[in-house]
C-alpha positions as protocol buffer text, in pm:
chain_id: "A"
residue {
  index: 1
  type: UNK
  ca { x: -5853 y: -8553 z: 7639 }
}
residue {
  index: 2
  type: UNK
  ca { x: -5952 y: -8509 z: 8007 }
}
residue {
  index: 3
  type: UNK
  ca { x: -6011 y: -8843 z: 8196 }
}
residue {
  index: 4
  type: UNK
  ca { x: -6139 y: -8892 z: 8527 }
}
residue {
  index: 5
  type: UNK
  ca { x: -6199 y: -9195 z: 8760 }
}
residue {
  index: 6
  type: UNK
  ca { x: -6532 y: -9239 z: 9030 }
}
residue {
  index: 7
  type: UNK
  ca { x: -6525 y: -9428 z: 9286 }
}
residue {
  index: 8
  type: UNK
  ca { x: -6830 y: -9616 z: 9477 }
}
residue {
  index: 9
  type: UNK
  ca { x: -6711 y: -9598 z: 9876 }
}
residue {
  index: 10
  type: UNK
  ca { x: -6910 y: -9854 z: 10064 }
}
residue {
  index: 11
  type: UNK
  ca { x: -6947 y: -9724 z: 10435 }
}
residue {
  index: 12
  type: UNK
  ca { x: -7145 y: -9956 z: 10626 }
}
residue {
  index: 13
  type: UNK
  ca { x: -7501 y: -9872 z: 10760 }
}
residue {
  index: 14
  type: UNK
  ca { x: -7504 y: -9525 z: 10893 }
}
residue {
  index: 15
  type: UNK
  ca { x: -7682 y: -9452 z: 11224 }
}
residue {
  index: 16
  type: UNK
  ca { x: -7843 y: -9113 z: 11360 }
}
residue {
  index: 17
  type: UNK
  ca { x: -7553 y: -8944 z: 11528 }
}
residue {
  index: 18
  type: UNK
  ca { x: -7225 y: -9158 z: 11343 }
}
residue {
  index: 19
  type: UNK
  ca { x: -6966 y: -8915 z: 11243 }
}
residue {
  index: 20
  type: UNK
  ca { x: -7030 y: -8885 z: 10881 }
}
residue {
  index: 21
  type: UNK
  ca { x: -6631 y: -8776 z: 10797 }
}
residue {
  index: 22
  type: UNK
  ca { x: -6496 y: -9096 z: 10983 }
}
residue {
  index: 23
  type: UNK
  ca { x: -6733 y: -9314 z: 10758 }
}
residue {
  index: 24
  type: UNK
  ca { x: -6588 y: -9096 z: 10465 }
}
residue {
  index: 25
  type: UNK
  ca { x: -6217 y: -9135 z: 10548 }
}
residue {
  index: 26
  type: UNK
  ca { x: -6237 y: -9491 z: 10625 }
}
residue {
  index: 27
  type: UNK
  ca { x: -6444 y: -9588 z: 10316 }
}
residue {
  index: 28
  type: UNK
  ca { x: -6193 y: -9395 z: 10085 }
}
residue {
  index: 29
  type: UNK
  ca { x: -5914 y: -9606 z: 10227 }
}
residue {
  index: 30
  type: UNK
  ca { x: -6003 y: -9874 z: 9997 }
}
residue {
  index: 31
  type: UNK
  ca { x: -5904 y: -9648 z: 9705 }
}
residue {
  index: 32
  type: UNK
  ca { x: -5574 y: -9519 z: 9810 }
}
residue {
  index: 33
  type: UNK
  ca { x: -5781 y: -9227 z: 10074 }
}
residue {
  index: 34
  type: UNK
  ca { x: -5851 y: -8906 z: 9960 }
}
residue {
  index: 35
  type: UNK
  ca { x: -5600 y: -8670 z: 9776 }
}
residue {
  index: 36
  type: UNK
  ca { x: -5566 y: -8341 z: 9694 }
}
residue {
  index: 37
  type: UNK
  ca { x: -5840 y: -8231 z: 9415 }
}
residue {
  index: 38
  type: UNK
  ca { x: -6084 y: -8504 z: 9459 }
}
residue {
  index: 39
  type: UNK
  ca { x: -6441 y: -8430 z: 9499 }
}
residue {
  index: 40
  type: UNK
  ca { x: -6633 y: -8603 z: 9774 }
}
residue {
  index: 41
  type: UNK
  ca { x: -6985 y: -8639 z: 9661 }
}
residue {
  index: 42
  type: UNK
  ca { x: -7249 y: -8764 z: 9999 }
}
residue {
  index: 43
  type: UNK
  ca { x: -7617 y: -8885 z: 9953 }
}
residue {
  index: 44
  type: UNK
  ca { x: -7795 y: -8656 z: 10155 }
}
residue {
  index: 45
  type: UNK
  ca { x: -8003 y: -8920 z: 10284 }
}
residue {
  index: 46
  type: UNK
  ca { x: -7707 y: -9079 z: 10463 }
}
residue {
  index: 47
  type: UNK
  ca { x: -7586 y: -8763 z: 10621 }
}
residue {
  index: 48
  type: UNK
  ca { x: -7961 y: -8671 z: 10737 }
}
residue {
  index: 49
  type: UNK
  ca { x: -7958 y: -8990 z: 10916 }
}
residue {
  index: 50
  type: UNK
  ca { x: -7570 y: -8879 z: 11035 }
}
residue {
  index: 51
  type: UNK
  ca { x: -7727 y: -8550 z: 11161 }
}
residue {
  index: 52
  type: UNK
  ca { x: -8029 y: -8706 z: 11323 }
}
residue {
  index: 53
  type: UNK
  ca { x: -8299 y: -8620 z: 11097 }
}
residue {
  index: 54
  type: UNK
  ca { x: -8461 y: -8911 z: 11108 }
}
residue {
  index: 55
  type: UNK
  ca { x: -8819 y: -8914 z: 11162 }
}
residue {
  index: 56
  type: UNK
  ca { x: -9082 y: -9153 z: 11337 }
}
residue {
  index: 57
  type: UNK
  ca { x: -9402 y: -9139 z: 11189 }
}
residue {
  index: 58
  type: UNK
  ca { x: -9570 y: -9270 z: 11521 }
}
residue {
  index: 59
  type: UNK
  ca { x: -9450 y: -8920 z: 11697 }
}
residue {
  index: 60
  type: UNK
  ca { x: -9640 y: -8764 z: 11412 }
}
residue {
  index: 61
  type: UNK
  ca { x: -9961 y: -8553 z: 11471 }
}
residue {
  index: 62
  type: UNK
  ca { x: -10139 y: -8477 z: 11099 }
}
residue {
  index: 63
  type: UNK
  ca { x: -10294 y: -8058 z: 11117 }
}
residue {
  index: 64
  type: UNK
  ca { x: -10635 y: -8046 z: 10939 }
}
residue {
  index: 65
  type: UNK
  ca { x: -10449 y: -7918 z: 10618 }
}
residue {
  index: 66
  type: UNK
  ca { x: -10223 y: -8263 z: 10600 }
}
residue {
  index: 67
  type: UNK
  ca { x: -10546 y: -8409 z: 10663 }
}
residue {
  index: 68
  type: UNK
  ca { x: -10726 y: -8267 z: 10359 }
}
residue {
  index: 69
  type: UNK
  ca { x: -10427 y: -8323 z: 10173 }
}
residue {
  index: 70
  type: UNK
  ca { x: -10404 y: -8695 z: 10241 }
}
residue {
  index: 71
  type: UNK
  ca { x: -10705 y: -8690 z: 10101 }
}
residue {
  index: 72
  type: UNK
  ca { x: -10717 y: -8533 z: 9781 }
}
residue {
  index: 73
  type: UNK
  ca { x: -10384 y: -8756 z: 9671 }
}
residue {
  index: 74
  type: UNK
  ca { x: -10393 y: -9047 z: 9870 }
}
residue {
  index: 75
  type: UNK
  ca { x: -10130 y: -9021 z: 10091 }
}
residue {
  index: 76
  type: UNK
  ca { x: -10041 y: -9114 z: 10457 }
}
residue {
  index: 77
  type: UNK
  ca { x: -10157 y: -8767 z: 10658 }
}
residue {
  index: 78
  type: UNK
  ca { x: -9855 y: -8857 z: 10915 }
}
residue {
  index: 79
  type: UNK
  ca { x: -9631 y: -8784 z: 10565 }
}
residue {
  index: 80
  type: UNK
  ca { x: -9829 y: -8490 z: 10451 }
}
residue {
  index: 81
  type: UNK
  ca { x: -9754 y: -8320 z: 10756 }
}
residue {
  index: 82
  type: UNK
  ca { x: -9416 y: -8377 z: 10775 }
}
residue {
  index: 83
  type: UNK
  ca { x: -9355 y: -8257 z: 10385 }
}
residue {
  index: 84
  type: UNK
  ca { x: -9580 y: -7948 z: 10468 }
}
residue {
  index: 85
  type: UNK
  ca { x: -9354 y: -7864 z: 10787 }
}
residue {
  index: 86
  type: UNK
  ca { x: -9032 y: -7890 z: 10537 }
}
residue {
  index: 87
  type: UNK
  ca { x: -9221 y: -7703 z: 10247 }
}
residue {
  index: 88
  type: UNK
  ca { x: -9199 y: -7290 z: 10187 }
}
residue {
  index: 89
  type: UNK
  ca { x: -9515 y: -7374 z: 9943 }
}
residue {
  index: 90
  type: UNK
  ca { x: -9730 y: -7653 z: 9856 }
}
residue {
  index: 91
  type: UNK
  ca { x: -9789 y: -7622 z: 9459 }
}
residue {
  index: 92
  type: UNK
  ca { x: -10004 y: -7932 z: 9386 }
}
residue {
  index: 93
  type: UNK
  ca { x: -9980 y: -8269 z: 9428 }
}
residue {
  index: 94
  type: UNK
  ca { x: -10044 y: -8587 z: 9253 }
}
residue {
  index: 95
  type: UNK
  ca { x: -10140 y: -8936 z: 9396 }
}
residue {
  index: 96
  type: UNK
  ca { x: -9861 y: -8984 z: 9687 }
}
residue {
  index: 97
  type: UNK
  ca { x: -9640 y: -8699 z: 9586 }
}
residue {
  index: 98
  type: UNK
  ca { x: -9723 y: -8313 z: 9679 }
}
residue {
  index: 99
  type: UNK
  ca { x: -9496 y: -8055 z: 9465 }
}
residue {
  index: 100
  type: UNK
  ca { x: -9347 y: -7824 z: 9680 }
}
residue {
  index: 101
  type: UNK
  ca { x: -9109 y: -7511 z: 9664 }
}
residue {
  index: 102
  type: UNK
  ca { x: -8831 y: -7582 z: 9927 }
}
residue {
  index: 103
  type: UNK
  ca { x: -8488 y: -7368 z: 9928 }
}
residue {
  index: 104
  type: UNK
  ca { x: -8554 y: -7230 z: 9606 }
}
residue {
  index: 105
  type: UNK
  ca { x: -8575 y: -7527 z: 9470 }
}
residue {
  index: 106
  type: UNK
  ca { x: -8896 y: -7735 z: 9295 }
}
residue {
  index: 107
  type: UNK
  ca { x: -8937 y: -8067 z: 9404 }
}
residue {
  index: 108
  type: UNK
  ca { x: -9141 y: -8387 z: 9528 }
}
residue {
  index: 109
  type: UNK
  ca { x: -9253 y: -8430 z: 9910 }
}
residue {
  index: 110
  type: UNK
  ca { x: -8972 y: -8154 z: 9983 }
}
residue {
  index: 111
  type: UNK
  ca { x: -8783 y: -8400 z: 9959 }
}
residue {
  index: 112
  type: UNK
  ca { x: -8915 y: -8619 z: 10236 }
}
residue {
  index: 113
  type: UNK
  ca { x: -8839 y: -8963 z: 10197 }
}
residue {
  index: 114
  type: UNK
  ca { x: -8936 y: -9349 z: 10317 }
}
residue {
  index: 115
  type: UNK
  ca { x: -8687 y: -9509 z: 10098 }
}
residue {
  index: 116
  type: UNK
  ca { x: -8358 y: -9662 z: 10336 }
}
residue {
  index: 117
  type: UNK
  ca { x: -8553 y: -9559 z: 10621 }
}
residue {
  index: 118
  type: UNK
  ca { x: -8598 y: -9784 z: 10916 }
}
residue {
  index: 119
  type: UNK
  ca { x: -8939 y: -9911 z: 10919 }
}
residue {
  index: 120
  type: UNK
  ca { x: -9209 y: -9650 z: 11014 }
}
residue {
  index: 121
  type: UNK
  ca { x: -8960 y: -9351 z: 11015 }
}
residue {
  index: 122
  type: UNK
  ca { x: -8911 y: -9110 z: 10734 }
}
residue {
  index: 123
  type: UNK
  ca { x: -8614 y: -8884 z: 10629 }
}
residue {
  index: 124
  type: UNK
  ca { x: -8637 y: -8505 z: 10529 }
}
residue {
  index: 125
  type: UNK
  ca { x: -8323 y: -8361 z: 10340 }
}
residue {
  index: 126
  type: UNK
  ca { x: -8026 y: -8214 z: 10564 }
}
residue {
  index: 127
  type: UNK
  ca { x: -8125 y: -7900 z: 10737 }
}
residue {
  index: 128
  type: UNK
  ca { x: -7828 y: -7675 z: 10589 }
}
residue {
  index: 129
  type: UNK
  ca { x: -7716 y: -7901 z: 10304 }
}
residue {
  index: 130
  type: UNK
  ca { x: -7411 y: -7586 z: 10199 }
}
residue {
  index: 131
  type: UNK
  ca { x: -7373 y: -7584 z: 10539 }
}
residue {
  index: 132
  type: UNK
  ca { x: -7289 y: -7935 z: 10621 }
}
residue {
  index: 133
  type: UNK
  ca { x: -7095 y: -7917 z: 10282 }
}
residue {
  index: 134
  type: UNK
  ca { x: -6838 y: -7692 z: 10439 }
}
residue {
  index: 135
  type: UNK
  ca { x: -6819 y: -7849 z: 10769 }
}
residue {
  index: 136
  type: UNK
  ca { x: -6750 y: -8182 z: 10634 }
}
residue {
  index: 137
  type: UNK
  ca { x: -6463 y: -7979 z: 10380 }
}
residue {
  index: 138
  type: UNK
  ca { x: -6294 y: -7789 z: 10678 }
}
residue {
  index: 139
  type: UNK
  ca { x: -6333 y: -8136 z: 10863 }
}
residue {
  index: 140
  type: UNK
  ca { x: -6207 y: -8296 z: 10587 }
}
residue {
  index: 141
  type: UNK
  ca { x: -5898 y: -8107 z: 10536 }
}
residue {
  index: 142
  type: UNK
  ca { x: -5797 y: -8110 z: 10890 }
}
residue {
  index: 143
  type: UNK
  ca { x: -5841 y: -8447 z: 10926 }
}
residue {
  index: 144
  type: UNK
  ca { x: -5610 y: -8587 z: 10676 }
}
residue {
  index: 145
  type: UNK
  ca { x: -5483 y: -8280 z: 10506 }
}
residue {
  index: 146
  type: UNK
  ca { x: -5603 y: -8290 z: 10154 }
}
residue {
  index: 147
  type: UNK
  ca { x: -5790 y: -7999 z: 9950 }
}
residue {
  index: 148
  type: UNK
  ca { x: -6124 y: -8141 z: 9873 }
}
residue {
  index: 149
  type: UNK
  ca { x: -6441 y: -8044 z: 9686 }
}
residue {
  index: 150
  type: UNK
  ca { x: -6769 y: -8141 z: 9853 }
}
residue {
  index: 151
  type: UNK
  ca { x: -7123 y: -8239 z: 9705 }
}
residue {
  index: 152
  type: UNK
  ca { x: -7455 y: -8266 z: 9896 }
}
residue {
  index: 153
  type: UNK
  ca { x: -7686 y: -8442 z: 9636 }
}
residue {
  index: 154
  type: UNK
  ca { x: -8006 y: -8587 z: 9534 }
}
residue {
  index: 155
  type: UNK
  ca { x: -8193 y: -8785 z: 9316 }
}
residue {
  index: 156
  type: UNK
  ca { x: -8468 y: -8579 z: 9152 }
}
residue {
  index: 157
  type: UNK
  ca { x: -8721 y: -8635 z: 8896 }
}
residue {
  index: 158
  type: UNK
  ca { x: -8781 y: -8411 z: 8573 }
}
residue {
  index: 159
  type: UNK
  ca { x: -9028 y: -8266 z: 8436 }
}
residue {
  index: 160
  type: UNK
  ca { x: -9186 y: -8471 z: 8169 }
}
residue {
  index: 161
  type: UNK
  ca { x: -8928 y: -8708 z: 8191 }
}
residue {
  index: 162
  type: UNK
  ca { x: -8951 y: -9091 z: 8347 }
}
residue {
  index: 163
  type: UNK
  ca { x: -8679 y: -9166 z: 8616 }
}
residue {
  index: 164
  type: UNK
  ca { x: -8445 y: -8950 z: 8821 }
}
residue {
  index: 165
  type: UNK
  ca { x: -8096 y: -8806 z: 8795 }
}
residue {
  index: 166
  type: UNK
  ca { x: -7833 y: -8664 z: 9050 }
}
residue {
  index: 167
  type: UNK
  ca { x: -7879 y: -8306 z: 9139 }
}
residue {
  index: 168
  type: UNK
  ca { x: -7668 y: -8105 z: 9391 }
}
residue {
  index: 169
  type: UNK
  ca { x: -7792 y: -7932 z: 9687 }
}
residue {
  index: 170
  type: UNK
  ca { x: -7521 y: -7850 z: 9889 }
}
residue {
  index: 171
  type: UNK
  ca { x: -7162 y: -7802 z: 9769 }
}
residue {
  index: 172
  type: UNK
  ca { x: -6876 y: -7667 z: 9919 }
}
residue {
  index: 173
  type: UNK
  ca { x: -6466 y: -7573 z: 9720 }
}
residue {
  index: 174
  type: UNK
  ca { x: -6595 y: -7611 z: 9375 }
}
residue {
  index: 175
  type: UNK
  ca { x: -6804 y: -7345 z: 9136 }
}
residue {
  index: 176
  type: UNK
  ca { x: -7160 y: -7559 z: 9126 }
}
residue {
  index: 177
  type: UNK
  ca { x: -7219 y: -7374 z: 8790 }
}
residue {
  index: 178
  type: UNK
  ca { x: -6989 y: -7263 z: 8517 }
}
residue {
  index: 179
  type: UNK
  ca { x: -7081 y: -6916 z: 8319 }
}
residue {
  index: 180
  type: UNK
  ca { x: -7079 y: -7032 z: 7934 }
}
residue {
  index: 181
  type: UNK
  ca { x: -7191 y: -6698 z: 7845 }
}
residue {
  index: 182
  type: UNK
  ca { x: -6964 y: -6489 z: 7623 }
}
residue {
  index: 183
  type: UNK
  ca { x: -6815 y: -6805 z: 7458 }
}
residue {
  index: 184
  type: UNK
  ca { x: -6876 y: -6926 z: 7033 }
}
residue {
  index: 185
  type: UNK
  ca { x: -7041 y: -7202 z: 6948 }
}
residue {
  index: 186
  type: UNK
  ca { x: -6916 y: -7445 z: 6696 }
}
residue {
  index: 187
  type: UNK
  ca { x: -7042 y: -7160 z: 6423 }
}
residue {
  index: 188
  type: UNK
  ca { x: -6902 y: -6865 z: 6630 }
}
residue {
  index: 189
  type: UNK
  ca { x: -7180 y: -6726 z: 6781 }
}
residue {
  index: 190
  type: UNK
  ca { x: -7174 y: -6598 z: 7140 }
}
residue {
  index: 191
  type: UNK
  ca { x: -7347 y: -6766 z: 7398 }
}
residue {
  index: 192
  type: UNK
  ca { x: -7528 y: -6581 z: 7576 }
}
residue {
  index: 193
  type: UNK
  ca { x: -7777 y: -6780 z: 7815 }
}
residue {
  index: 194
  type: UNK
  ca { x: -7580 y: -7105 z: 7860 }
}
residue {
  index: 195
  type: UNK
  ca { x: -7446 y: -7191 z: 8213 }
}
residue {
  index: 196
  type: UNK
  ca { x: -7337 y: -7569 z: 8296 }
}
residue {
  index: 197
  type: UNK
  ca { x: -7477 y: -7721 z: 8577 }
}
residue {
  index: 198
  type: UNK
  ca { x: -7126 y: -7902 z: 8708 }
}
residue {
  index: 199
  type: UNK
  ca { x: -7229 y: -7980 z: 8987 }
}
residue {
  index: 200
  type: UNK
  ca { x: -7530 y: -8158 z: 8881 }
}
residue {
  index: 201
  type: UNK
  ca { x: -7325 y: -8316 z: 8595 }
}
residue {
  index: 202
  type: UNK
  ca { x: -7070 y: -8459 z: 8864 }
}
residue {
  index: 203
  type: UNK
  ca { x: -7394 y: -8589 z: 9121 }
}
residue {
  index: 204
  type: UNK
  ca { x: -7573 y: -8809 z: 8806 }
}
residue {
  index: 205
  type: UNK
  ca { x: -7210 y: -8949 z: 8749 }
}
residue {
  index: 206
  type: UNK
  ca { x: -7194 y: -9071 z: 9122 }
}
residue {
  index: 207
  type: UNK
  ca { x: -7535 y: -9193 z: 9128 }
}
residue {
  index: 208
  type: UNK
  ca { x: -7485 y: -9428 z: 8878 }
}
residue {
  index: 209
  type: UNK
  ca { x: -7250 y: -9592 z: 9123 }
}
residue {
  index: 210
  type: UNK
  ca { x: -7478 y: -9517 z: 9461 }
}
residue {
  index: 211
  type: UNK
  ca { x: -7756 y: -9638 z: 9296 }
}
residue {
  index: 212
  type: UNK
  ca { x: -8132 y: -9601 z: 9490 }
}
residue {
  index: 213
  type: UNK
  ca { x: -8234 y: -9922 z: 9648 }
}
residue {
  index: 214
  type: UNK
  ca { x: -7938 y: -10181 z: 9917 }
}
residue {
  index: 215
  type: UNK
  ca { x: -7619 y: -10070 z: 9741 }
}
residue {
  index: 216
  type: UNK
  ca { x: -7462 y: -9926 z: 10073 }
}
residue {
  index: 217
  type: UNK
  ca { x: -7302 y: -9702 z: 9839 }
}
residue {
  index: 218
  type: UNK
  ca { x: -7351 y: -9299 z: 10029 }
}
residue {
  index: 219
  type: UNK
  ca { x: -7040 y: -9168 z: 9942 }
}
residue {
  index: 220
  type: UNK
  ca { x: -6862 y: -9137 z: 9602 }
}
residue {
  index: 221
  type: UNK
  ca { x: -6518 y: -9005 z: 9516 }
}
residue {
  index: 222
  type: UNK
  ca { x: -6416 y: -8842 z: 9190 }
}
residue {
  index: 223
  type: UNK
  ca { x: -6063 y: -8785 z: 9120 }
}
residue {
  index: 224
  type: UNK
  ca { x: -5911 y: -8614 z: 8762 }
}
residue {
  index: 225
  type: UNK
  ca { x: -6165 y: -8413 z: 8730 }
}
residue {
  index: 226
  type: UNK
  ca { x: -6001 y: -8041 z: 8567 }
}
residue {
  index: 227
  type: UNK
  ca { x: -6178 y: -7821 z: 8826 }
}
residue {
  index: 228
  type: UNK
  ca { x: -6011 y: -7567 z: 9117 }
}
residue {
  index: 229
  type: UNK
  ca { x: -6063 y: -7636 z: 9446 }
}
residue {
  index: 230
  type: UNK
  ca { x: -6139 y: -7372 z: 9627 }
}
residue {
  index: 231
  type: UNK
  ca { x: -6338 y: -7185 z: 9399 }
}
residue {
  index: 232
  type: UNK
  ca { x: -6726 y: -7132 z: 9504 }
}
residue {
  index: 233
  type: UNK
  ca { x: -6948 y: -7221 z: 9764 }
}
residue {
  index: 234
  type: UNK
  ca { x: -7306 y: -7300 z: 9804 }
}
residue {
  index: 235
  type: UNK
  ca { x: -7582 y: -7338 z: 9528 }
}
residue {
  index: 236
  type: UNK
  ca { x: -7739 y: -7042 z: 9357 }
}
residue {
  index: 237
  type: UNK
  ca { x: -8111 y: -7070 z: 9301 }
}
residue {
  index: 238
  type: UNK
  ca { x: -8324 y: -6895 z: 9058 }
}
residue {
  index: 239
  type: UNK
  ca { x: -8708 y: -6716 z: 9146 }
}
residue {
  index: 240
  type: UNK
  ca { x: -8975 y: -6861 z: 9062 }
}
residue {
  index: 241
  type: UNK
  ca { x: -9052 y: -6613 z: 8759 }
}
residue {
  index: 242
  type: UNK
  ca { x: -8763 y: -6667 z: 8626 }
}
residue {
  index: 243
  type: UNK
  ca { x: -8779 y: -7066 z: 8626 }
}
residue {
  index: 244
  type: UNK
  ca { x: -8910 y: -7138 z: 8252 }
}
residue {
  index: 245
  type: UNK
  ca { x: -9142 y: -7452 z: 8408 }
}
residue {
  index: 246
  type: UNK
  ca { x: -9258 y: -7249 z: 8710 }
}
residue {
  index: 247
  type: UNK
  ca { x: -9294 y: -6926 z: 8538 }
}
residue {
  index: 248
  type: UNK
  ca { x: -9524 y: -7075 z: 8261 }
}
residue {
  index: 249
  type: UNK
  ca { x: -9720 y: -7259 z: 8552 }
}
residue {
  index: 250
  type: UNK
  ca { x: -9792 y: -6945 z: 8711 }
}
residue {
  index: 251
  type: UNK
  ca { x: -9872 y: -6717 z: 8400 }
}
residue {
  index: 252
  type: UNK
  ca { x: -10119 y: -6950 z: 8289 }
}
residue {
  index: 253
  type: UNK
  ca { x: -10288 y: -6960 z: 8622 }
}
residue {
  index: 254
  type: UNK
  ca { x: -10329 y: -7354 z: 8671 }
}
């Protein structure tokens, strides 16, 4: 039986402009550093605020459309023009949330956030999240000379489902999703849909140990896991149509 081992790396409060690898190096010193094969999994939240994505909401002028949707779910227009400006499409909304397409991707505020923000300020996801992945990789790896996976991730709710889970928007050295198709099941029938979402598994296993409010936990570090390094890069998204929640939104016209 595979086993494998996560660990929570406290770094300290990161600031707008800190060099997110240093934090990650240091932190991992308290479980023997990093070695080859382990997968470095970042809160996106703590390498926005690395990358200076940080937001005051006093700088913030609300359009006429964050205006009107302020209104209709009772949020603060300063936000609603922020999560418009990081949206591709506003979907609906309901009271303090709009649902937006962003990357491909179906979520909340586009992922705009107030929670460990400084007072006032507000944090949108990482501008290139597969980017960053492989920058912090390469950085990684010349750094201290180890063959690392990387995961940019997110907590994200579900749909008809209370609470959120870890999901992986940028990743960099590992296959974010493993082709089950062609295999039996346990009564020898082919697969023939089924892909695992690894890299989603792997982001709800660190979560547990970042957790969402003062932990101080950004970074976690999985090690055992039976995975190549090296293999993939970058999430693959899906269109809209062919989304089974979005697709049935759309066909039924509401």
């Amino acid at each position: 039986m595979t086993s494998y081992t996560v660990y929570g790396c406290k770094t300290g409060l990161i600031k707008p402009g800190d060099d997110i690898v240093e934090h990650i190096l240091g932190s991992a010193g308290e479980v023997d550093g990093i070695l080859d094969g382990d997968i470095i999994v970042i809160a996106e939240s703590a390498l926005a605020t690395a990358e200076g994505r940080v937001i005051r909401l006093e700088e913030v002028t609300p359009s006429k459309e964050a205006m009107q949707y302020a209104m209709r779910f009772g949020m603060d227009p300063r936000v609603a023009e922020v999560v418009i400006s990081e949206s591709d499409e506003v979907i609906g909304g309901i009271p303090g949330f709009l649902l937006c397409l962003k990357d491909g991707t179906l979520l909340p505020n586009a992922g705009v956030d107030g929670s460990n923000a400084p007072e006032g300020t507000i944090i949108p996801l990482p501008g290139d999240p597969n980017g960053s992945a492989s920058q912090i990789r390469a950085e990684i790896g010349k750094r201290s000379g180890k063959n690392v996976g990387v995961l940019i991730i997110d907590s994200r709710t579900h749909a008809m489902r209370l609470g959120v889970s870890g999901v992986t928007i940028g990743c960099s050295g590992i296959a974010a999703v493993s082709d089950c198709r062609g295999r039996k099941d346990l009564f020898g029938r082919e697969l023939e849909v089924t892909r695992r979402a690894v890299g989603d598994c792997i982001a709800s296993a660190a979560e547990l140990l970042m957790g969402e409010a003062d932990e101080c936990i950004p970074v976690v570090l999985v090690r055992g896991l039976d995975i190549i390094i090296g293999d993939g890069e970058g999430i693959e998204t899906i269109a809209p149509d062919e989304c089974l929640f979005m697709g049935a939104f759309r066909k039924t016209g509401r």
